[in-house]
């Protein structure tokens, strides 16, 4: 049985991953879990997301399907925050994962879908489901089951004891830095060195204590054992599409649609301009297509790279388009344009600056009697390298593939 859940939480509390974690425990007497549960992030531009647009799915081997359905239903009813205006839980239980479900996942991570599309597919495929209130969670629940993790990473999520929910988290920061030092780059985004911050724990009232991301289960467990904190009520190691760029479509500037995420190739048509608040914008162009690309203030030191971009630089940009502007997640600088200034020529003999020989007469060196026609073009040094640059860990999007995962490319990982 493939069980998918989504949209059970609100801004005020709870968390769909926690509900899934509790449900997996409750289901233990009724069957056996197969593989790792899946933590699936869907289109980051989806309008009704609470935070990171997460949905959950796991596989259970059971010969008591009726009881499994009953228990899953009861748990969703018990642990969903039905009072949230935008909480519209969805529970899907399928017998198999079909190609249509996988295609639905690919659309859910890249496009904006409607509830009726999920219902139509569920009905067509004869899949058991229950939607509550508007049932919007059916989109995520179905997509999470359909997710094909051809590329994946892991996240270990540690949950808090119920009595502590809503109170400040007690985590020994030094142990977090130690955990990072021991396991980076097999784990990442635990801390942000440049911005001197621990970034693996939320500050909201939900049950999550922290999450450790990485490519290697052993390294994640090593970091987990190193980190000291308040008691962990439970922890789950999820397989996830986080850090894979699953949301990114290869596109052309002239064809982009709002609420989708792209990799776009082009040339800098307008170098960085800052607006109040520390937000930076560049314009990228290819043929007749032009798009504004933003590095907002929270992207911190990434802006120093964007600031150095000059007219004509050849780039690939990665990010989501909202209201016509692409929010940069990373850039690949393919080629740096030459920047030059016109300077007074140097005397070829004595290497000193020449003087004007009079209006329209060029330049001369009085001492050596040498002559030059006019100013000379001198290339300016570019304080920038080619290759990939990314936003720092404190500004990372869940789905963005971090540069530590881009083997074989020229990368400048933000740490
Ligand atoms: P959390 O991360 O705390 O679990 P969340 O950010 O995942 O919260 P949800 O409460 O799951 O937010 O709400 C997101 C809603 O958007 C869900 O109902 C989900 O089914 C729906 N949704 C997900 N992807 C899409 C999409 N591509 N198009 C339209 N709706 C979507």
Short mmCIF file of C-alpha atoms and ligand atoms in Angstrom, two decimals:
data_model
loop_
_atom_site.label_atom_id
_atom_site.label_comp_id
_atom_site.label_asym_id
_atom_site.label_seq_id
_atom_site.Cartn_x
_atom_site.Cartn_y
_atom_site.Cartn_z
CA UNK A 1 0.00 0.00 0.00
CA UNK A 2 1.28 3.46 -0.89
CA UNK A 3 0.05 6.06 1.57
CA UNK A 4 0.21 9.78 0.76
CA UNK A 5 -0.72 12.71 3.02
CA UNK A 6 -0.71 16.47 2.62
CA UNK A 7 -2.08 19.77 3.89
CA UNK A 8 -2.81 18.81 7.49
CA UNK A 9 -1.08 21.76 9.14
CA UNK A 10 -1.54 25.51 9.48
CA UNK A 11 0.72 28.47 10.28
CA UNK A 12 -0.24 27.98 13.89
CA UNK A 13 1.16 24.55 14.39
CA UNK A 14 1.51 20.89 13.61
CA UNK A 15 3.25 19.56 10.55
CA UNK A 16 2.35 16.97 7.94
CA UNK A 17 5.68 15.20 8.39
CA UNK A 18 4.92 14.79 12.10
CA UNK A 19 1.52 13.32 11.36
CA UNK A 20 3.16 10.85 8.96
CA UNK A 21 5.80 9.97 11.56
CA UNK A 22 3.11 9.22 14.16
CA UNK A 23 1.04 7.27 11.65
CA UNK A 24 4.02 5.13 10.63
CA UNK A 25 4.51 4.17 14.26
CA UNK A 26 0.83 3.39 14.76
CA UNK A 27 0.79 1.21 11.66
CA UNK A 28 3.64 -0.99 12.81
CA UNK A 29 1.39 -3.76 14.20
CA UNK A 30 -0.50 -3.87 10.90
CA UNK A 31 2.36 -4.25 8.47
CA UNK A 32 5.91 -3.52 7.52
CA UNK A 33 7.35 -0.33 6.09
CA UNK A 34 9.15 -0.76 2.78
CA UNK A 35 12.16 1.48 2.15
CA UNK A 36 12.40 5.01 3.47
CA UNK A 37 9.39 7.30 3.76
CA UNK A 38 9.42 10.08 1.17
CA UNK A 39 9.45 13.78 2.02
CA UNK A 40 8.44 15.44 -1.23
CA UNK A 41 8.62 19.16 -1.95
CA UNK A 42 6.26 20.40 -4.64
CA UNK A 43 6.12 23.60 -6.68
CA UNK A 44 7.62 26.26 -4.39
CA UNK A 45 5.35 28.84 -6.06
CA UNK A 46 2.12 27.05 -5.02
CA UNK A 47 -0.16 29.65 -3.56
CA UNK A 48 -1.62 27.86 -0.57
CA UNK A 49 1.53 26.44 0.91
CA UNK A 50 2.10 26.94 4.63
CA UNK A 51 5.87 26.92 4.41
CA UNK A 52 7.92 24.63 2.21
CA UNK A 53 5.14 22.88 0.26
CA UNK A 54 5.96 19.46 1.62
CA UNK A 55 3.92 16.29 1.13
CA UNK A 56 4.56 12.81 2.53
CA UNK A 57 4.33 9.27 1.23
CA UNK A 58 5.41 5.85 2.44
CA UNK A 59 4.97 2.23 1.43
CA UNK A 60 3.50 -0.40 3.73
CA UNK A 61 3.34 -4.13 3.16
CA UNK A 62 0.15 -5.29 4.88
CA UNK A 63 -2.47 -8.01 4.61
CA UNK A 64 -4.93 -5.96 6.68
CA UNK A 65 -5.69 -3.07 4.28
CA UNK A 66 -9.08 -2.21 5.79
CA UNK A 67 -7.56 -1.64 9.22
CA UNK A 68 -4.70 0.38 7.70
CA UNK A 69 -7.20 2.68 5.97
CA UNK A 70 -9.23 3.09 9.17
CA UNK A 71 -6.20 3.93 11.24
CA UNK A 72 -4.79 6.34 8.64
CA UNK A 73 -8.13 8.12 8.46
CA UNK A 74 -8.43 8.35 12.24
CA UNK A 75 -4.90 9.73 12.56
CA UNK A 76 -5.49 12.38 9.91
CA UNK A 77 -8.70 13.40 11.69
CA UNK A 78 -6.95 13.51 15.06
CA UNK A 79 -3.72 15.27 14.08
CA UNK A 80 -4.82 17.78 11.45
CA UNK A 81 -5.39 21.40 12.33
CA UNK A 82 -8.90 21.67 10.90
CA UNK A 83 -9.27 25.20 12.24
CA UNK A 84 -6.65 26.57 9.79
CA UNK A 85 -8.40 28.45 6.97
CA UNK A 86 -5.97 27.04 4.47
CA UNK A 87 -5.82 23.54 5.92
CA UNK A 88 -7.51 21.15 3.48
CA UNK A 89 -6.20 17.67 4.26
CA UNK A 90 -5.82 14.93 1.68
CA UNK A 91 -5.20 11.23 2.27
CA UNK A 92 -4.52 8.86 -0.64
CA UNK A 93 -3.93 5.11 -0.43
CA UNK A 94 -2.92 3.40 -3.66
CA UNK A 95 -2.08 -0.19 -4.46
CA UNK A 96 0.62 0.67 -6.98
CA UNK A 97 2.48 3.59 -8.48
CA UNK A 98 1.50 4.04 -12.12
CA UNK A 99 3.13 6.13 -14.85
CA UNK A 100 0.22 8.57 -14.74
CA UNK A 101 0.86 9.17 -11.04
CA UNK A 102 4.53 9.84 -11.74
CA UNK A 103 3.59 12.24 -14.53
CA UNK A 104 1.24 13.96 -12.08
CA UNK A 105 4.13 14.37 -9.60
CA UNK A 106 6.33 15.94 -12.30
CA UNK A 107 3.59 18.44 -13.01
CA UNK A 108 2.98 19.12 -9.30
CA UNK A 109 6.62 20.01 -8.75
CA UNK A 110 6.82 22.31 -11.79
CA UNK A 111 3.30 23.66 -12.48
CA UNK A 112 0.24 24.89 -10.61
CA UNK A 113 -2.52 22.28 -10.55
CA UNK A 114 -6.16 22.25 -9.61
CA UNK A 115 -7.88 20.00 -7.09
CA UNK A 116 -10.16 18.61 -9.77
CA UNK A 117 -7.15 17.32 -11.73
CA UNK A 118 -6.08 15.24 -8.74
CA UNK A 119 -9.64 13.94 -8.21
CA UNK A 120 -10.00 13.05 -11.88
CA UNK A 121 -6.83 10.98 -11.88
CA UNK A 122 -7.73 9.33 -8.55
CA UNK A 123 -11.16 8.35 -9.94
CA UNK A 124 -9.77 7.17 -13.27
CA UNK A 125 -7.19 4.98 -11.59
CA UNK A 126 -9.68 3.72 -9.02
CA UNK A 127 -7.53 4.86 -6.10
CA UNK A 128 -8.92 5.12 -2.55
CA UNK A 129 -8.84 8.69 -1.19
CA UNK A 130 -10.39 11.05 1.30
CA UNK A 131 -10.27 14.83 0.99
CA UNK A 132 -11.37 17.08 3.85
CA UNK A 133 -12.80 20.57 3.53
CA UNK A 134 -11.67 21.67 0.05
CA UNK A 135 -9.49 18.57 -0.26
CA UNK A 136 -6.58 20.52 -1.74
CA UNK A 137 -4.18 18.19 0.02
CA UNK A 138 -5.14 15.49 -2.50
CA UNK A 139 -2.81 17.21 -4.99
CA UNK A 140 0.22 16.79 -2.74
CA UNK A 141 -0.80 13.39 -1.35
CA UNK A 142 -1.15 11.91 -4.84
CA UNK A 143 1.99 13.62 -6.13
CA UNK A 144 4.07 12.37 -3.19
CA UNK A 145 3.10 8.76 -3.94
CA UNK A 146 3.88 9.29 -7.63
CA UNK A 147 7.28 10.91 -7.00
CA UNK A 148 10.03 9.02 -8.81
CA UNK A 149 13.21 9.74 -6.98
CA UNK A 150 15.67 9.22 -9.81
CA UNK A 151 17.76 11.78 -7.96
CA UNK A 152 17.36 12.15 -4.22
CA UNK A 153 18.96 13.20 -0.95
CA UNK A 154 18.05 12.49 2.67
CA UNK A 155 16.78 14.54 5.57
CA UNK A 156 16.62 13.33 9.13
CA UNK A 157 13.89 15.22 10.95
CA UNK A 158 13.95 15.23 14.76
CA UNK A 159 10.67 16.07 16.53
CA UNK A 160 10.06 17.75 19.90
CA UNK A 161 8.20 16.49 22.89
CA UNK A 162 4.64 17.75 22.81
CA UNK A 163 4.97 19.71 26.07
CA UNK A 164 7.66 21.89 24.47
CA UNK A 165 5.82 22.82 21.28
CA UNK A 166 5.62 26.58 20.97
CA UNK A 167 8.53 27.21 23.37
CA UNK A 168 12.06 28.24 22.29
CA UNK A 169 14.16 25.29 21.10
CA UNK A 170 17.03 24.21 23.29
CA UNK A 171 19.93 23.16 21.06
CA UNK A 172 23.63 23.26 21.98
CA UNK A 173 25.00 25.36 19.12
CA UNK A 174 28.61 24.29 19.61
CA UNK A 175 27.64 20.68 19.05
CA UNK A 176 25.85 21.69 15.86
CA UNK A 177 29.01 23.31 14.47
CA UNK A 178 30.91 20.17 15.48
CA UNK A 179 28.39 17.95 13.72
CA UNK A 180 28.79 20.06 10.58
CA UNK A 181 32.60 20.00 10.74
CA UNK A 182 32.60 16.21 11.08
CA UNK A 183 30.26 15.48 8.20
CA UNK A 184 30.27 18.31 5.59
CA UNK A 185 30.06 17.93 2.55
CA UNK A 186 28.16 14.65 3.08
CA UNK A 187 25.70 16.80 5.05
CA UNK A 188 24.98 20.44 4.22
CA UNK A 189 22.90 23.44 5.24
CA UNK A 190 23.20 22.67 8.95
CA UNK A 191 25.05 25.92 9.58
CA UNK A 192 25.95 28.98 7.52
CA UNK A 193 29.62 29.77 8.06
CA UNK A 194 29.74 33.08 6.22
CA UNK A 195 26.67 34.43 8.01
CA UNK A 196 27.65 32.71 11.26
CA UNK A 197 24.28 31.05 11.85
CA UNK A 198 22.79 27.71 12.70
CA UNK A 199 20.19 27.18 9.97
CA UNK A 200 18.86 23.64 10.47
CA UNK A 201 16.13 24.45 13.01
CA UNK A 202 12.88 26.33 12.43
CA UNK A 203 11.69 29.07 14.78
CA UNK A 204 8.00 28.35 14.41
CA UNK A 205 5.65 26.63 16.84
CA UNK A 206 5.60 23.30 14.97
CA UNK A 207 6.86 19.94 16.30
CA UNK A 208 10.10 19.95 14.28
CA UNK A 209 13.22 20.33 16.41
CA UNK A 210 15.68 20.30 13.50
CA UNK A 211 16.49 18.63 10.19
CA UNK A 212 19.84 17.30 9.00
CA UNK A 213 20.24 17.18 5.21
CA UNK A 214 22.74 15.16 3.30
CA UNK A 215 23.62 12.61 0.68
CA UNK A 216 24.91 9.92 3.00
CA UNK A 217 22.80 8.18 5.65
CA UNK A 218 25.82 7.35 7.82
CA UNK A 219 27.08 10.94 7.84
CA UNK A 220 23.61 12.19 8.77
CA UNK A 221 23.42 9.76 11.68
CA UNK A 222 26.91 10.77 12.79
CA UNK A 223 25.88 14.43 12.83
CA UNK A 224 22.68 13.48 14.67
CA UNK A 225 24.63 11.67 17.36
CA UNK A 226 27.00 14.62 17.74
CA UNK A 227 24.29 17.24 18.19
CA UNK A 228 23.12 17.81 21.76
CA UNK A 229 19.68 19.22 22.41
CA UNK A 230 16.46 18.96 24.39
CA UNK A 231 14.97 15.43 24.29
CA UNK A 232 14.00 14.16 20.83
CA UNK A 233 10.54 12.63 20.93
CA UNK A 234 11.11 10.75 17.66
CA UNK A 235 13.16 11.08 14.51
CA UNK A 236 12.63 9.91 10.96
CA UNK A 237 15.11 9.62 8.12
CA UNK A 238 13.31 10.60 4.91
CA UNK A 239 14.34 10.09 1.33
CA UNK A 240 13.57 13.34 -0.44
CA UNK A 241 13.62 15.31 -3.68
CA UNK A 242 15.17 18.21 -1.76
CA UNK A 243 18.46 19.44 -3.17
CA UNK A 244 17.77 17.99 -6.65
CA UNK A 245 16.45 20.95 -8.70
CA UNK A 246 13.34 18.86 -9.44
CA UNK A 247 11.40 22.13 -9.82
CA UNK A 248 13.72 23.55 -12.51
CA UNK A 249 12.66 23.43 -16.16
CA UNK A 250 15.07 24.19 -18.98
CA UNK A 251 13.50 27.22 -20.66
CA UNK A 252 13.94 30.27 -22.85
CA UNK A 253 13.57 33.80 -21.49
CA UNK A 254 10.87 34.65 -24.02
CA UNK A 255 8.68 31.70 -22.98
CA UNK A 256 8.67 31.80 -19.17
CA UNK A 257 5.42 31.52 -17.22
CA UNK A 258 4.70 32.86 -13.78
CA UNK A 259 4.85 30.44 -10.82
CA UNK A 260 7.29 28.14 -12.56
CA UNK A 261 11.01 27.69 -12.02
CA UNK A 262 13.66 27.67 -14.73
CA UNK A 263 17.20 27.47 -15.90
CA UNK A 264 17.59 30.29 -18.44
CA UNK A 265 20.50 31.19 -20.68
CA UNK A 266 21.22 34.78 -21.63
CA UNK A 267 23.46 37.82 -21.47
CA UNK A 268 23.48 40.62 -18.93
CA UNK A 269 21.67 43.54 -20.55
CA UNK A 270 21.60 45.73 -17.46
CA UNK A 271 24.07 45.30 -14.62
CA UNK A 272 22.94 45.22 -11.00
CA UNK A 273 20.75 47.99 -9.70
CA UNK A 274 19.97 48.23 -6.01
CA UNK A 275 16.67 49.34 -4.50
CA UNK A 276 15.86 50.28 -0.92
CA UNK A 277 16.15 47.34 1.44
CA UNK A 278 19.27 45.97 -0.21
CA UNK A 279 17.56 44.10 -3.05
CA UNK A 280 19.49 43.80 -6.33
CA UNK A 281 18.16 43.39 -9.86
CA UNK A 282 19.85 42.55 -13.15
CA UNK A 283 18.30 42.22 -16.60
CA UNK A 284 19.10 39.14 -18.66
CA UNK A 285 18.51 39.10 -22.39
CA UNK A 286 18.52 36.63 -25.23
CA UNK A 287 17.22 37.67 -28.63
CA UNK A 288 14.01 39.60 -28.06
CA UNK A 289 13.47 38.07 -24.60
CA UNK A 290 14.34 40.06 -21.50
CA UNK A 291 13.79 39.17 -17.86
CA UNK A 292 14.44 40.85 -14.55
CA UNK A 293 16.39 38.67 -12.11
CA UNK A 294 16.40 39.45 -8.39
CA UNK A 295 18.84 38.78 -5.59
CA UNK A 296 16.83 39.87 -2.58
CA UNK A 297 18.35 41.07 0.68
CA UNK A 298 18.05 37.67 2.44
CA UNK A 299 20.43 36.20 -0.14
CA UNK A 300 23.16 38.11 1.74
CA UNK A 301 26.69 37.53 0.37
CA UNK A 302 25.38 36.10 -2.92
CA UNK A 303 24.59 39.72 -3.83
CA UNK A 304 28.31 40.54 -3.91
CA UNK A 305 28.63 38.18 -6.91
CA UNK A 306 25.58 39.61 -8.66
CA UNK A 307 26.91 43.11 -8.12
CA UNK A 308 30.07 42.27 -10.09
CA UNK A 309 28.19 41.16 -13.20
CA UNK A 310 28.76 43.41 -16.20
CA UNK A 311 27.07 44.15 -19.48
CA UNK A 312 27.44 41.22 -21.88
CA UNK A 313 28.35 38.56 -19.31
CA UNK A 314 27.01 35.18 -20.45
CA UNK A 315 25.03 33.37 -17.77
CA UNK A 316 22.64 30.63 -16.88
CA UNK A 317 20.29 31.66 -14.09
CA UNK A 318 18.23 29.31 -11.91
CA UNK A 319 15.11 30.35 -9.99
CA UNK A 320 11.35 30.78 -9.78
CA UNK A 321 9.42 33.38 -11.74
CA UNK A 322 6.95 35.50 -9.81
CA UNK A 323 5.23 38.49 -11.31
CA UNK A 324 7.67 38.44 -14.20
CA UNK A 325 10.81 38.47 -12.04
CA UNK A 326 13.08 35.48 -11.60
CA UNK A 327 14.23 35.04 -7.99
CA UNK A 328 17.81 33.85 -8.26
CA UNK A 329 18.77 30.60 -6.53
CA UNK A 330 22.05 30.17 -8.37
CA UNK A 331 23.91 31.34 -11.45
CA UNK A 332 26.41 29.76 -13.77
CA UNK A 333 28.79 32.36 -15.19
CA UNK A 334 29.74 30.91 -18.55
CA UNK A 335 31.77 33.79 -19.95
CA UNK A 336 32.86 37.13 -18.56
CA UNK A 337 32.60 39.99 -21.03
CA UNK A 338 35.67 42.15 -21.49
CA UNK A 339 35.47 45.43 -19.66
CA UNK A 340 37.70 48.21 -20.89
CA UNK A 341 38.36 51.90 -20.40
CA UNK A 342 40.02 54.43 -22.73
CA UNK A 343 43.28 55.62 -21.19
CA UNK A 344 46.04 58.08 -22.02
CA UNK A 345 48.73 56.04 -23.82
CA UNK A 346 52.10 55.22 -22.30
CA UNK A 347 55.28 56.08 -24.12
CA UNK A 348 56.62 52.84 -25.65
CA UNK A 349 60.17 53.85 -24.70
CA UNK A 350 60.03 55.29 -21.17
CA UNK A 351 56.63 53.84 -20.13
CA UNK A 352 55.48 57.18 -18.74
CA UNK A 353 52.11 58.73 -19.57
CA UNK A 354 52.16 60.75 -22.76
CA UNK A 355 50.75 64.25 -22.96
CA UNK A 356 48.17 65.71 -25.27
CA UNK A 357 49.77 67.16 -28.39
CA UNK A 358 46.89 69.62 -28.81
CA UNK A 359 43.27 69.26 -29.85
CA UNK A 360 42.93 66.49 -32.42
CA UNK A 361 46.70 66.03 -32.51
CA UNK A 362 46.98 62.85 -30.48
CA UNK A 363 49.54 62.31 -27.73
CA UNK A 364 53.29 62.70 -27.49
CA UNK A 365 56.23 62.13 -25.19
CA UNK A 366 58.31 65.27 -25.01
CA UNK A 367 61.41 63.46 -23.81
CA UNK A 368 61.46 60.55 -26.26
CA UNK A 369 59.70 62.36 -29.12
CA UNK A 370 57.28 59.47 -29.58
CA UNK A 371 53.72 59.98 -30.80
CA UNK A 372 50.34 58.19 -30.46
CA UNK A 373 47.10 58.82 -32.37
CA UNK A 374 44.73 58.86 -29.41
CA UNK A 375 43.60 57.20 -26.21
CA UNK A 376 44.09 53.47 -25.96
CA UNK A 377 41.67 50.76 -24.91
CA UNK A 378 42.81 49.12 -21.69
CA UNK A 379 41.15 45.96 -20.36
CA UNK A 380 39.92 46.16 -16.79
CA UNK A 381 40.54 43.26 -14.47
CA UNK A 382 37.29 41.42 -13.61
CA UNK A 383 37.02 40.62 -9.94
CA UNK A 384 34.93 37.54 -10.66
CA UNK A 385 35.44 33.97 -11.78
CA UNK A 386 33.38 31.83 -14.12
CA UNK A 387 31.44 28.86 -12.74
CA UNK A 388 28.46 28.30 -10.46
CA UNK A 389 27.59 30.57 -7.53
CA UNK A 390 24.65 30.01 -5.16
CA UNK A 391 22.73 31.71 -2.38
CA UNK A 392 24.10 30.92 1.10
CA UNK A 393 22.62 28.16 3.30
CA UNK A 394 20.53 30.71 5.24
CA UNK A 395 18.64 31.55 2.02
CA UNK A 396 18.47 28.08 0.46
CA UNK A 397 15.29 26.83 -1.18
CA UNK A 398 14.48 23.23 -0.17
CA UNK A 399 14.45 22.00 -3.77
CA UNK A 400 17.57 23.83 -4.95
CA UNK A 401 20.44 21.56 -5.74
CA UNK A 402 23.34 22.80 -3.63
CA UNK A 403 26.68 23.18 -5.39
CA UNK A 404 28.28 20.57 -3.11
CA UNK A 405 26.16 18.09 -5.12
CA UNK A 406 27.34 19.29 -8.54
CA UNK A 407 30.29 17.03 -9.27
CA UNK A 408 32.40 17.70 -12.31
CA UNK A 409 31.36 21.34 -12.65
CA UNK A 410 33.31 24.46 -11.74
CA UNK A 411 31.54 25.42 -8.54
CA UNK A 412 31.92 27.96 -5.76
CA UNK A 413 29.80 26.40 -2.98
CA UNK A 414 28.41 28.79 -0.38
CA UNK A 415 29.17 27.45 3.05
P1 LIG B 1 4.50 22.31 5.57
O1 LIG B 1 5.76 22.47 4.76
O2 LIG B 1 4.54 22.95 6.87
O3 LIG B 1 4.02 20.89 5.60
P2 LIG B 1 3.32 23.24 3.31
O4 LIG B 1 4.09 24.43 2.92
O5 LIG B 1 3.65 21.89 2.79
O6 LIG B 1 3.35 23.11 4.84
P3 LIG B 1 0.61 22.63 2.83
O7 LIG B 1 -0.13 22.84 4.09
O8 LIG B 1 1.01 21.25 2.45
O9 LIG B 1 1.86 23.59 2.90
O10 LIG B 1 -0.21 23.30 1.67
C1 LIG B 1 0.15 23.23 0.30
C2 LIG B 1 -1.09 22.94 -0.52
O11 LIG B 1 -0.81 23.18 -1.89
C3 LIG B 1 -1.51 21.49 -0.40
O12 LIG B 1 -2.90 21.45 -0.35
C4 LIG B 1 -1.02 20.87 -1.69
O13 LIG B 1 -1.79 19.78 -2.10
C5 LIG B 1 -1.15 22.03 -2.63
N1 LIG B 1 -0.22 21.94 -3.74
C6 LIG B 1 1.00 21.37 -3.77
N2 LIG B 1 1.56 21.47 -4.97
C7 LIG B 1 0.68 22.13 -5.74
C8 LIG B 1 0.68 22.54 -7.10
N3 LIG B 1 1.70 22.27 -7.89
N4 LIG B 1 -0.39 23.20 -7.57
C9 LIG B 1 -1.43 23.46 -6.75
N5 LIG B 1 -1.49 23.11 -5.47
C10 LIG B 1 -0.46 22.45 -4.96
#
